[in-house]
XYZ file of C-alpha atoms in Angstrom:
699
model
C 102.996 99.633 93.974
C 106.401 100.945 92.911
C 107.550 97.749 91.117
C 104.228 97.829 89.249
C 104.719 101.494 88.349
C 108.165 100.605 86.957
C 106.662 97.866 84.766
C 104.002 100.292 83.485
C 106.652 102.933 82.734
C 108.755 100.442 80.741
C 105.776 99.323 78.629
C 104.683 102.945 78.081
C 108.166 103.843 76.865
C 108.153 100.882 74.440
C 104.710 101.991 73.187
C 106.018 105.489 72.499
C 108.977 104.096 70.552
C 106.762 101.743 68.529
C 104.199 104.476 67.910
C 106.818 106.865 66.552
C 108.283 104.189 64.293
C 104.896 103.129 62.884
C 103.221 106.542 63.003
C 100.293 105.006 64.904
C 98.581 107.720 66.960
C 96.747 105.147 69.081
C 99.995 103.533 70.208
C 101.531 106.919 70.976
C 98.444 107.832 73.011
C 98.717 104.537 74.870
C 102.312 105.357 75.753
C 101.562 108.895 76.918
C 98.659 107.822 79.128
C 100.792 104.928 80.405
C 103.462 107.348 81.617
C 100.836 109.291 83.554
C 99.609 105.992 85.030
C 103.159 105.101 86.085
C 103.454 108.412 87.937
C 100.055 107.884 89.589
C 101.013 104.356 90.719
C 104.367 105.583 92.034
C 102.606 108.229 94.120
C 99.824 105.873 95.250
C 101.820 104.346 98.108
C 100.114 106.731 100.523
C 96.499 106.135 99.487
C 94.136 103.806 101.368
C 94.560 100.078 100.781
C 91.024 99.706 99.392
C 91.915 102.095 96.550
C 95.301 100.444 96.062
C 93.512 97.229 95.119
C 91.828 98.940 92.176
C 95.027 100.769 91.179
C 96.912 97.452 91.140
C 94.220 95.839 88.976
C 94.372 98.596 86.366
C 98.173 98.739 86.407
C 98.388 94.984 85.813
C 95.746 95.132 83.083
C 97.599 97.940 81.351
C 100.729 95.791 81.126
C 98.836 92.700 79.899
C 96.545 94.476 77.416
C 99.274 96.849 76.275
C 101.687 93.990 75.584
C 98.951 92.174 73.625
C 98.126 95.255 71.564
C 101.796 95.840 70.713
C 102.284 92.180 69.736
C 99.329 92.488 67.371
C 100.878 95.579 65.762
C 104.257 94.005 65.119
C 102.715 90.821 63.697
C 103.218 88.385 66.560
C 99.512 87.945 67.314
C 98.228 84.456 66.306
C 96.539 84.570 62.895
C 93.703 82.340 64.114
C 92.919 84.918 66.813
C 93.157 87.930 64.565
C 89.481 88.780 65.063
C 90.150 89.089 68.787
C 93.313 91.201 68.469
C 93.522 93.765 71.280
C 93.140 97.414 70.222
C 95.332 100.119 71.774
C 92.184 101.768 73.129
C 91.827 98.940 75.692
C 95.087 99.529 77.640
C 94.531 103.266 77.253
C 91.116 102.919 78.866
C 92.342 100.922 81.878
C 95.208 103.413 82.283
C 92.658 106.217 82.515
C 90.863 104.228 85.216
C 94.085 103.884 87.199
C 94.771 107.613 86.955
C 91.205 108.395 88.053
C 91.617 106.183 91.144
C 94.616 108.261 92.194
C 92.812 111.549 91.532
C 89.633 110.659 93.430
C 91.727 109.543 96.419
C 91.983 113.253 97.313
C 88.197 113.693 97.565
C 87.235 113.810 101.288
C 84.187 111.539 101.008
C 86.201 108.963 99.039
C 88.901 109.104 101.705
C 86.288 108.350 104.368
C 84.870 105.445 102.348
C 88.325 103.988 101.760
C 89.347 104.449 105.406
C 86.264 102.545 106.616
C 86.669 99.831 103.960
C 90.418 99.157 104.062
C 90.793 97.335 107.426
C 88.776 94.336 106.216
C 91.109 93.757 103.276
C 94.094 93.980 105.637
C 92.631 91.574 108.206
C 95.079 88.997 109.578
C 92.306 86.708 110.863
C 91.995 83.297 109.282
C 88.827 81.725 107.945
C 87.723 78.595 106.142
C 87.008 78.972 102.425
C 85.267 76.485 100.156
C 86.241 76.691 96.503
C 85.064 74.006 94.123
C 86.740 71.686 93.207
C 89.539 72.299 95.724
C 87.366 71.724 98.814
C 87.788 73.526 102.129
C 91.016 75.177 103.169
C 92.234 77.778 105.644
C 93.008 81.222 104.250
C 93.713 84.677 105.619
C 90.493 86.685 105.573
C 92.124 89.727 103.990
C 93.648 87.638 101.186
C 90.291 86.053 100.407
C 88.619 89.477 100.341
C 91.213 90.872 97.931
C 90.919 87.826 95.677
C 87.133 88.187 95.576
C 87.168 91.902 94.775
C 89.765 91.404 92.030
C 87.742 88.561 90.548
C 84.544 90.623 90.599
C 86.213 93.660 89.004
C 87.633 91.556 86.180
C 84.287 89.790 85.762
C 82.485 93.131 85.470
C 84.947 94.278 82.838
C 84.390 91.032 80.926
C 80.640 91.643 81.073
C 81.161 95.038 79.435
C 83.132 93.269 76.699
C 80.230 90.853 76.188
C 77.801 93.771 75.945
C 80.050 95.396 73.368
C 80.083 92.226 71.282
C 76.287 91.996 71.474
C 76.063 95.595 70.276
C 77.783 94.595 67.037
C 75.404 91.658 66.859
C 72.488 94.130 66.708
C 74.101 95.876 63.745
C 74.709 92.685 61.785
C 71.382 91.135 62.788
C 69.258 94.084 61.640
C 71.319 94.479 58.475
C 70.578 90.821 57.707
C 66.881 91.550 58.172
C 67.055 94.600 55.925
C 68.898 92.661 53.212
C 66.617 89.592 53.675
C 69.745 87.449 54.098
C 68.423 84.283 55.780
C 71.842 82.627 56.200
C 73.289 85.670 57.935
C 70.136 86.004 60.050
C 70.313 82.439 61.419
C 74.096 82.578 61.847
C 73.859 85.769 63.931
C 70.972 84.419 65.966
C 72.384 80.942 66.744
C 76.174 81.205 66.650
C 76.553 84.776 67.890
C 73.596 85.800 70.030
C 72.953 82.444 71.753
C 76.627 81.930 72.598
C 77.268 85.414 73.980
C 73.898 85.625 75.717
C 74.678 82.338 77.497
C 78.096 83.657 78.542
C 76.444 86.832 79.827
C 73.877 84.870 81.860
C 76.492 82.533 83.377
C 78.776 85.428 84.297
C 75.906 87.167 86.069
C 75.136 84.024 88.083
C 78.792 83.661 89.058
C 78.848 87.329 90.064
C 75.858 86.840 92.368
C 77.674 84.062 94.245
C 80.971 85.960 94.504
C 79.245 89.188 95.520
C 77.171 87.442 98.196
C 80.194 85.741 99.753
C 82.191 88.981 99.766
C 79.433 91.067 101.333
C 78.354 88.645 104.066
C 81.956 87.963 105.101
C 82.677 91.687 105.046
C 79.613 92.494 107.127
C 80.420 89.722 109.618
C 83.914 91.108 110.119
C 82.759 94.733 110.286
C 80.020 94.012 112.837
C 82.485 92.061 115.007
C 85.081 94.848 114.734
C 82.647 97.609 115.689
C 81.292 95.469 118.543
C 84.839 94.876 119.786
C 85.711 98.567 119.741
C 82.363 99.688 121.158
C 82.216 97.043 123.900
C 85.744 97.437 125.273
C 86.942 99.224 128.418
C 83.582 100.901 128.988
C 83.702 102.759 125.660
C 79.961 102.224 125.127
C 79.256 103.766 128.539
C 81.461 106.794 127.890
C 79.774 107.389 124.532
C 76.334 107.296 126.179
C 77.491 109.752 128.850
C 78.997 112.131 126.319
C 76.033 111.829 123.923
C 78.376 111.969 120.932
C 76.694 109.173 118.918
C 73.013 108.379 119.131
C 71.647 104.874 118.537
C 74.898 102.883 118.205
C 72.790 99.740 117.709
C 71.436 101.141 114.447
C 74.897 102.159 113.270
C 76.289 98.672 113.827
C 73.280 96.725 112.539
C 71.817 98.903 109.788
C 74.422 101.445 108.694
C 77.186 98.871 108.255
C 74.893 96.755 106.055
C 73.852 99.766 103.966
C 77.445 100.993 103.719
C 78.794 97.660 102.479
C 76.030 97.050 99.950
C 76.289 100.563 98.569
C 80.097 100.663 98.589
C 80.198 97.493 96.528
C 77.372 98.645 94.298
C 78.784 102.082 93.614
C 82.426 101.049 93.198
C 81.730 98.096 90.902
C 78.762 99.684 89.156
C 80.611 102.922 88.579
C 83.551 100.988 87.181
C 81.206 99.106 84.869
C 79.529 102.323 83.781
C 82.831 104.046 83.030
C 83.976 101.013 81.044
C 80.662 101.071 79.179
C 80.979 104.798 78.557
C 84.433 104.498 77.033
C 83.698 101.365 74.996
C 80.394 102.479 73.525
C 81.516 106.085 73.046
C 84.048 104.742 70.572
C 81.152 103.238 68.588
C 79.256 106.529 68.621
C 82.359 108.442 67.590
C 83.030 106.172 64.601
C 79.476 106.434 63.193
C 79.717 108.419 59.916
C 77.493 111.250 61.133
C 78.778 114.826 61.340
C 77.226 118.260 61.643
C 78.250 121.521 60.068
C 78.253 124.668 62.202
C 75.601 127.002 60.720
C 77.072 129.814 58.618
C 80.493 128.153 58.354
C 82.231 125.254 56.669
C 83.349 123.867 60.050
C 82.409 120.193 60.348
C 82.073 118.619 63.807
C 82.681 114.846 63.691
C 81.063 112.436 66.134
C 77.810 114.394 66.204
C 75.845 111.666 68.011
C 78.599 111.331 70.654
C 78.603 115.062 71.431
C 74.807 115.148 71.504
C 74.750 112.313 74.038
C 77.444 113.973 76.155
C 75.723 117.362 76.302
C 72.281 115.825 76.867
C 73.408 113.713 79.831
C 75.641 116.447 81.321
C 72.824 119.000 81.407
C 70.442 116.451 82.903
C 73.011 115.520 85.566
C 73.445 119.163 86.580
C 69.667 119.654 86.889
C 69.382 116.452 88.943
C 72.028 117.677 91.359
C 70.199 120.968 91.881
C 66.917 119.171 92.590
C 68.282 116.330 94.701
C 70.973 117.977 96.833
C 68.693 118.468 99.910
C 68.043 114.696 99.969
C 71.347 114.008 101.742
C 70.465 115.983 104.876
C 66.853 114.773 104.802
C 67.902 111.100 104.590
C 70.321 111.527 107.483
C 67.628 113.148 109.628
C 65.055 110.472 108.721
C 67.413 107.696 109.844
C 68.059 109.493 113.121
C 64.353 109.993 113.881
C 63.495 106.397 112.941
C 66.219 105.139 115.278
C 64.977 107.323 118.139
C 61.458 105.934 117.705
C 62.743 102.329 117.755
C 64.779 103.080 120.874
C 61.688 104.507 122.617
C 59.766 101.314 121.862
C 62.618 99.114 123.117
C 62.933 101.170 126.304
C 59.172 100.923 126.885
C 59.396 97.131 126.711
C 62.324 97.131 129.121
C 60.466 99.198 131.733
C 56.980 97.820 131.078
C 56.419 96.837 134.729
C 57.308 100.275 136.088
C 55.115 101.949 133.482
C 52.185 99.673 134.285
C 52.536 100.254 138.039
C 52.456 104.025 137.547
C 49.644 103.924 134.953
C 52.022 105.663 132.569
C 50.541 104.255 129.365
C 48.932 107.563 128.366
C 52.176 109.479 128.898
C 54.070 106.868 126.881
C 51.525 107.057 124.059
C 51.932 110.812 123.984
C 55.703 110.497 123.864
C 55.567 107.901 121.083
C 53.089 110.051 119.153
C 55.431 113.059 119.351
C 58.362 110.907 118.330
C 56.508 109.494 115.337
C 55.120 112.887 114.338
C 58.724 114.008 113.928
C 59.211 111.063 111.559
C 56.093 112.026 109.613
C 57.138 115.673 109.282
C 60.556 114.802 107.899
C 59.033 112.035 105.765
C 56.813 114.521 103.931
C 59.780 116.838 103.320
C 61.649 113.811 101.964
C 58.672 112.674 99.892
C 58.178 116.046 98.176
C 61.880 116.284 97.372
C 61.875 112.736 95.981
C 58.727 113.526 94.000
C 60.430 116.477 92.327
C 63.497 114.392 91.554
C 61.490 111.410 90.299
C 59.361 113.640 88.064
C 62.466 114.868 86.311
C 64.170 111.454 86.059
C 61.018 109.778 84.691
C 60.668 112.427 81.998
C 64.360 112.122 81.213
C 64.255 108.316 80.933
C 61.149 108.402 78.739
C 62.817 110.845 76.360
C 65.864 108.580 76.091
C 63.840 106.025 74.114
C 63.260 108.319 71.129
C 66.178 110.766 71.267
C 68.624 108.660 69.161
C 65.987 108.036 66.486
C 65.116 111.740 66.390
C 68.778 112.653 65.971
C 69.560 110.000 63.335
C 66.279 109.835 61.404
C 67.379 112.455 58.810
C 70.596 110.520 58.118
C 68.732 107.205 57.819
C 66.096 108.564 55.439
C 68.882 110.191 53.412
C 70.575 106.776 53.064
C 73.698 107.852 54.959
C 73.353 104.985 57.445
C 71.756 101.525 57.294
C 68.933 100.149 59.395
C 71.438 97.962 61.286
C 73.629 100.967 62.073
C 70.551 102.895 63.242
C 69.717 100.131 65.731
C 73.347 99.727 66.742
C 73.594 103.442 67.472
C 70.300 103.335 69.346
C 71.664 100.536 71.531
C 75.029 102.270 71.987
C 73.297 105.580 72.751
C 71.266 103.826 75.425
C 74.376 102.293 77.006
C 76.359 105.551 76.902
C 73.420 107.573 78.159
C 72.834 105.044 80.967
C 76.489 105.233 81.952
C 76.478 109.019 81.953
C 73.125 109.074 83.733
C 74.410 106.864 86.548
C 74.501 109.901 88.816
C 70.951 110.891 87.816
C 69.372 107.488 88.395
C 71.341 106.846 91.584
C 70.986 110.223 93.264
C 68.533 109.011 95.893
C 70.750 105.992 96.638
C 73.790 108.264 96.794
C 72.008 110.498 99.309
C 71.249 107.469 101.499
C 74.822 106.220 101.039
C 76.313 109.518 102.206
C 74.021 109.460 105.226
C 75.333 105.978 106.153
C 78.912 107.152 105.689
C 78.281 110.166 107.931
C 76.735 108.001 110.648
C 79.602 105.494 110.603
C 82.172 108.293 110.531
C 80.641 110.046 113.538
C 80.352 106.694 115.331
C 84.042 105.995 114.769
C 84.859 109.513 115.938
C 82.812 108.952 119.107
C 84.649 105.665 119.781
C 88.012 107.354 119.213
C 87.034 110.232 121.495
C 85.926 107.866 124.257
C 89.119 105.815 123.963
C 91.254 108.971 123.868
C 89.640 110.116 127.107
C 90.819 106.876 128.680
C 94.305 106.928 127.151
C 95.168 110.624 127.455
C 97.011 112.371 130.259
C 93.743 113.727 131.617
C 90.947 111.533 132.918
C 90.550 108.955 135.648
C 92.980 106.104 135.054
C 93.529 102.783 136.738
C 97.079 102.094 137.927
C 97.374 98.319 138.220
C 100.952 98.443 139.412
C 99.829 99.619 142.836
C 100.088 97.923 146.217
C 97.717 95.520 147.903
C 94.848 97.979 148.288
C 92.431 100.049 146.215
C 93.572 103.636 146.684
C 92.433 106.973 145.257
C 94.636 110.021 145.716
C 94.651 113.564 144.314
C 91.631 112.900 142.103
C 88.823 115.186 140.994
C 85.662 113.642 139.561
C 83.552 115.876 137.351
C 80.277 115.716 135.481
C 80.358 115.480 131.649
C 79.939 119.278 131.531
C 83.142 119.696 133.557
C 81.606 120.679 136.917
C 83.541 118.986 139.773
C 81.493 116.893 142.204
C 84.036 114.817 144.195
C 87.549 115.589 145.421
C 89.532 112.645 146.771
C 92.759 112.838 148.771
C 94.310 109.729 150.294
C 91.367 107.335 150.244
C 92.441 103.778 151.153
C 89.604 101.270 150.799
C 91.763 98.327 151.807
C 92.532 99.392 155.356
C 89.575 97.285 156.530
C 87.847 94.263 155.049
C 84.358 95.805 155.039
C 83.830 99.488 154.226
C 80.527 101.379 154.020
C 80.273 104.590 151.964
C 77.449 106.929 153.025
C 76.375 110.434 152.138
C 73.495 112.506 150.807
C 72.015 111.821 147.379
C 74.022 113.532 144.653
C 77.240 113.545 146.662
C 79.014 111.337 144.100
C 79.061 107.943 145.837
C 78.121 105.964 142.695
C 80.398 108.155 140.589
C 83.290 107.243 142.894
C 82.507 103.544 142.352
C 82.397 104.033 138.576
C 85.783 105.770 138.684
C 87.243 102.870 140.671
C 85.738 100.437 138.143
C 87.498 102.380 135.371
C 84.433 103.463 133.398
C 84.127 107.123 134.515
C 86.353 109.231 132.242
C 85.474 112.717 133.470
C 87.974 114.325 135.797
C 91.626 113.821 136.644
C 93.549 111.423 138.826
C 94.510 107.796 139.230
C 93.026 104.834 141.003
C 95.508 102.319 142.385
C 94.387 98.729 141.799
C 96.269 95.674 143.126
C 97.998 93.840 140.290
C 95.899 90.864 139.187
C 93.015 91.672 141.529
C 89.537 90.628 140.401
C 86.984 93.380 141.048
C 83.220 92.892 140.810
C 80.695 95.706 141.121
C 77.039 94.896 141.816
C 74.698 97.799 140.965
C 71.264 98.366 142.459
C 69.625 97.032 139.303
C 71.566 94.032 137.944
C 71.861 93.420 134.225
C 70.272 90.169 133.052
C 71.163 89.367 129.419
C 68.713 87.767 127.030
C 68.916 84.008 126.983
C 68.812 81.183 129.496
C 68.783 81.552 133.275
C 72.131 79.719 133.319
C 73.642 82.444 131.122
C 72.167 85.165 133.354
C 73.750 83.652 136.483
C 77.142 83.012 134.866
C 77.349 86.505 133.342
C 79.807 87.993 132.436
C 81.465 84.587 132.070
C 80.364 82.063 129.463
C 77.288 80.100 130.536
C 79.093 76.722 130.666
C 81.974 77.908 132.882
C 80.208 76.638 135.994
C 78.749 73.189 136.556
C 75.099 72.562 137.374
C 76.087 71.628 140.901
C 77.999 74.885 141.442
C 75.122 76.976 140.103
C 72.471 75.083 142.078
C 74.516 75.473 145.281
C 74.951 79.219 144.778
C 71.248 79.672 143.990
C 70.205 77.733 147.072
C 72.428 79.868 149.303
C 70.740 83.084 148.103
C 67.223 81.603 148.412
C 66.714 81.022 144.689
C 66.711 77.229 144.867
C 63.183 77.074 143.455
C 64.599 78.249 140.080
C 67.318 75.579 139.837
C 65.220 73.387 137.522
C 64.791 76.254 135.038
C 68.478 76.854 134.256
C 68.132 76.146 130.534
C 64.831 77.964 130.131
C 65.095 80.982 127.818
C 62.989 83.937 128.941
C 63.054 87.683 129.603
C 64.417 87.146 133.096
C 64.749 90.850 133.739
C 60.957 91.005 133.622
C 60.165 87.611 135.111
C 62.144 88.060 138.337
C 61.283 90.588 141.023
C 63.751 93.278 142.041
C 64.745 91.298 145.139
C 65.227 88.092 143.121
C 67.394 89.935 140.628
C 69.602 91.306 143.407
C 69.944 87.840 144.968
C 70.856 86.427 141.564
C 73.644 89.033 141.385
C 74.994 87.771 144.719
C 74.907 84.225 143.314
C 77.204 85.517 140.571
C 79.583 86.826 143.237
C 79.608 83.477 145.044
C 80.554 81.749 141.787
C 83.134 84.318 140.630
C 84.827 84.720 144.054
C 86.265 88.204 143.352
C 89.039 89.788 145.410
C 87.018 92.980 145.770
C 83.229 93.290 145.840
C 81.698 96.755 145.408
C 78.004 96.896 146.303
C 76.173 99.989 145.013
C 72.913 99.720 147.000
C 72.919 96.094 145.853
C 70.562 95.050 148.704
C 68.097 97.967 148.444
C 65.268 95.662 147.288
C 65.752 93.186 150.164
C 64.212 93.410 153.599
C 66.544 94.052 156.530
C 66.517 90.422 157.695
C 67.389 89.028 154.249
C 69.956 91.795 153.765
C 71.702 90.711 156.969
C 71.640 87.079 155.851
C 73.225 87.978 152.499
C 76.069 89.913 154.171
C 76.607 87.025 156.603
C 76.671 84.655 153.619
C 79.353 86.735 151.887
C 81.423 86.739 155.104
C 81.174 82.964 155.319
C 81.604 82.030 151.642
C 84.083 84.746 150.601
C 86.258 85.348 153.676
C 89.144 86.748 151.604
C 87.000 89.143 149.609
C 87.071 92.798 150.605
C 83.681 94.502 150.535
C 82.891 98.158 149.843
C 79.202 99.094 150.077
C 77.003 102.082 149.331
C 73.805 102.195 151.316
C 71.426 104.365 153.305
C 70.037 101.935 155.908
C 71.353 102.426 159.414
C 71.490 98.643 159.869
C 74.331 98.466 157.324
C 76.691 100.205 159.741
C 76.796 97.156 162.005
C 77.830 94.966 159.063
C 80.982 96.948 158.181
C 84.290 97.658 159.882
C 84.499 101.307 158.873
C 82.373 104.062 157.407
C 83.439 106.559 154.724
C 81.428 109.771 154.897
C 80.964 111.987 151.821
C 81.674 115.305 153.523
C 80.708 118.579 151.796
C 83.367 121.117 150.775
C 83.022 124.875 150.514
C 83.035 124.785 146.699
C 79.990 122.480 146.583
C 81.971 119.280 146.042
C 82.230 116.301 148.404
C 85.234 114.430 149.760
C 85.216 110.907 151.234
C 86.480 110.848 154.824
C 87.096 107.511 156.550
C 85.897 106.945 160.117
C 86.755 103.657 161.806
C 83.886 101.807 163.418
C 84.033 98.669 165.500
C 82.111 95.696 164.120
C 78.987 94.778 166.060
C 77.572 91.358 165.303
C 73.875 91.520 164.340
C 71.393 90.035 166.754
């Protein structure tokens, strides 16, 4: 940014010198604004990268347009291009844009937008791009994103230039009609309108393609990035325990899509509207219409410009007063909609349990209450939108006649021509539309801010969960330990901070098979979660052998959507194991009858019984061959005979694997070398105490 700021400063200084020599106020103004831009660019090194892209565009344009305007003034502009000579107002305008980018970088909501947006444009990942006629080639994703956004910004600015040229067409076209000049009429229609209208149409088609590529690539990267951060080191589990971010699925799927579409729309559209405002305001200012202050001889030039400014400013203020509550209402509506969707998804997941308990009526009541909350907020949102829409409709209807009302006296007095009247009407519409951007977009802005808030709180929840794992406090895994899983001087607490387990000198590797028993609520499963590294509440360290593979089988296994092969291989990729390996493992756990259905896609979590699901989990263990196998009531759905066969199978197939079990059946004691009792303490907590037991072979 600093080399660019130096180039801008040099050109601004040259403009000041030239302006003083020629007495041209426009050139002097260009130089003054350029110096401010140079300062803004110099100080922009600390702003977010997303904003730096726009600052760089405007700084570069200032140098190019400013140099062209100065060449035209000193007579070095080609004579054949004299009609297209650059005015000093063009570099001045882009300089104002660059200064505005620096100023808005201090607005908190803009900082949040830029912070969420910037990582994509800095991405080091590589992708394959296809650009006609160069074919396919590998490019850094961030570089492609920057190139696309720069191209789209420049294209939008060019479209404003086309609109400006068409505005002058309206003046000349209607003047030709008024003067009954057939030659001028056909020339304007064929050689001016048709050419520029075609350019406008083509540019819009090109923009659609560029915009679509940018947004889908951006969304793909953003979804993958959020998934990576959310699904790493148990972060998703910690967030659900803490309750710091509801419905993360909606935030990743819906809020990212809304954020990207609206960020692009508002940044590019706002840029276009500001360019339109500046360009067409110049037309309004130069119209020979002035007003005299009553009772004085003071003449105010640019009457139509000031009328447009005041009219739109007042309307914008009224819109803000009416629409401000929409932001909170939109946020709340999204939250309630997401809760309702989650209730439906959870109902489908537990449909068997609900059916067995005849819980349909209770579920209908719950869903009705959940949806009634949506309805209540919806009506609040509807009435607020109705008030806002009533005002904006009246405002937009009035816009059609306002310029004619203001200029009719001057037209009937012969002060302006019919072509100028139509030109001003068109320019008034463009300026008013630009200034009314906030009015017409208020509802979208409210929704946009709600998406920003949801993504911001989601990122904060991820950061909080990761900080709990990385900070000095918390339960941490120490993988530089010895040959055993050890827990020492640790306190496990609930999310509210209440301690439930105190551990001192627990060595789970002293024997090959260890059984953990204790009353319900004594913290047995919490101890397993801490060993697995997903329980963040409390203090202490868990020693894990370096390079040891640990597998934990819960009472209810997770079966992902997809094929049976994928469910058995989970969490590995489905093609890691051969058909023979999978079939052998399934046969050993009495699931051989399913071997022919490996590639069948179904809701296996609903198709298989609880016992079949637990046996499938043991098939996973046989395939993965972990060093440590933690079983959290993993055989609770099996009968005692089958439970004994499964433990005997693990002994035979995984002789080097150490087993730690949680269970309540007395028969489990004969299948383990030692028992760890969760003994109560005086403060209401429990502590695991090992008691060696001799192995007794079943039968």
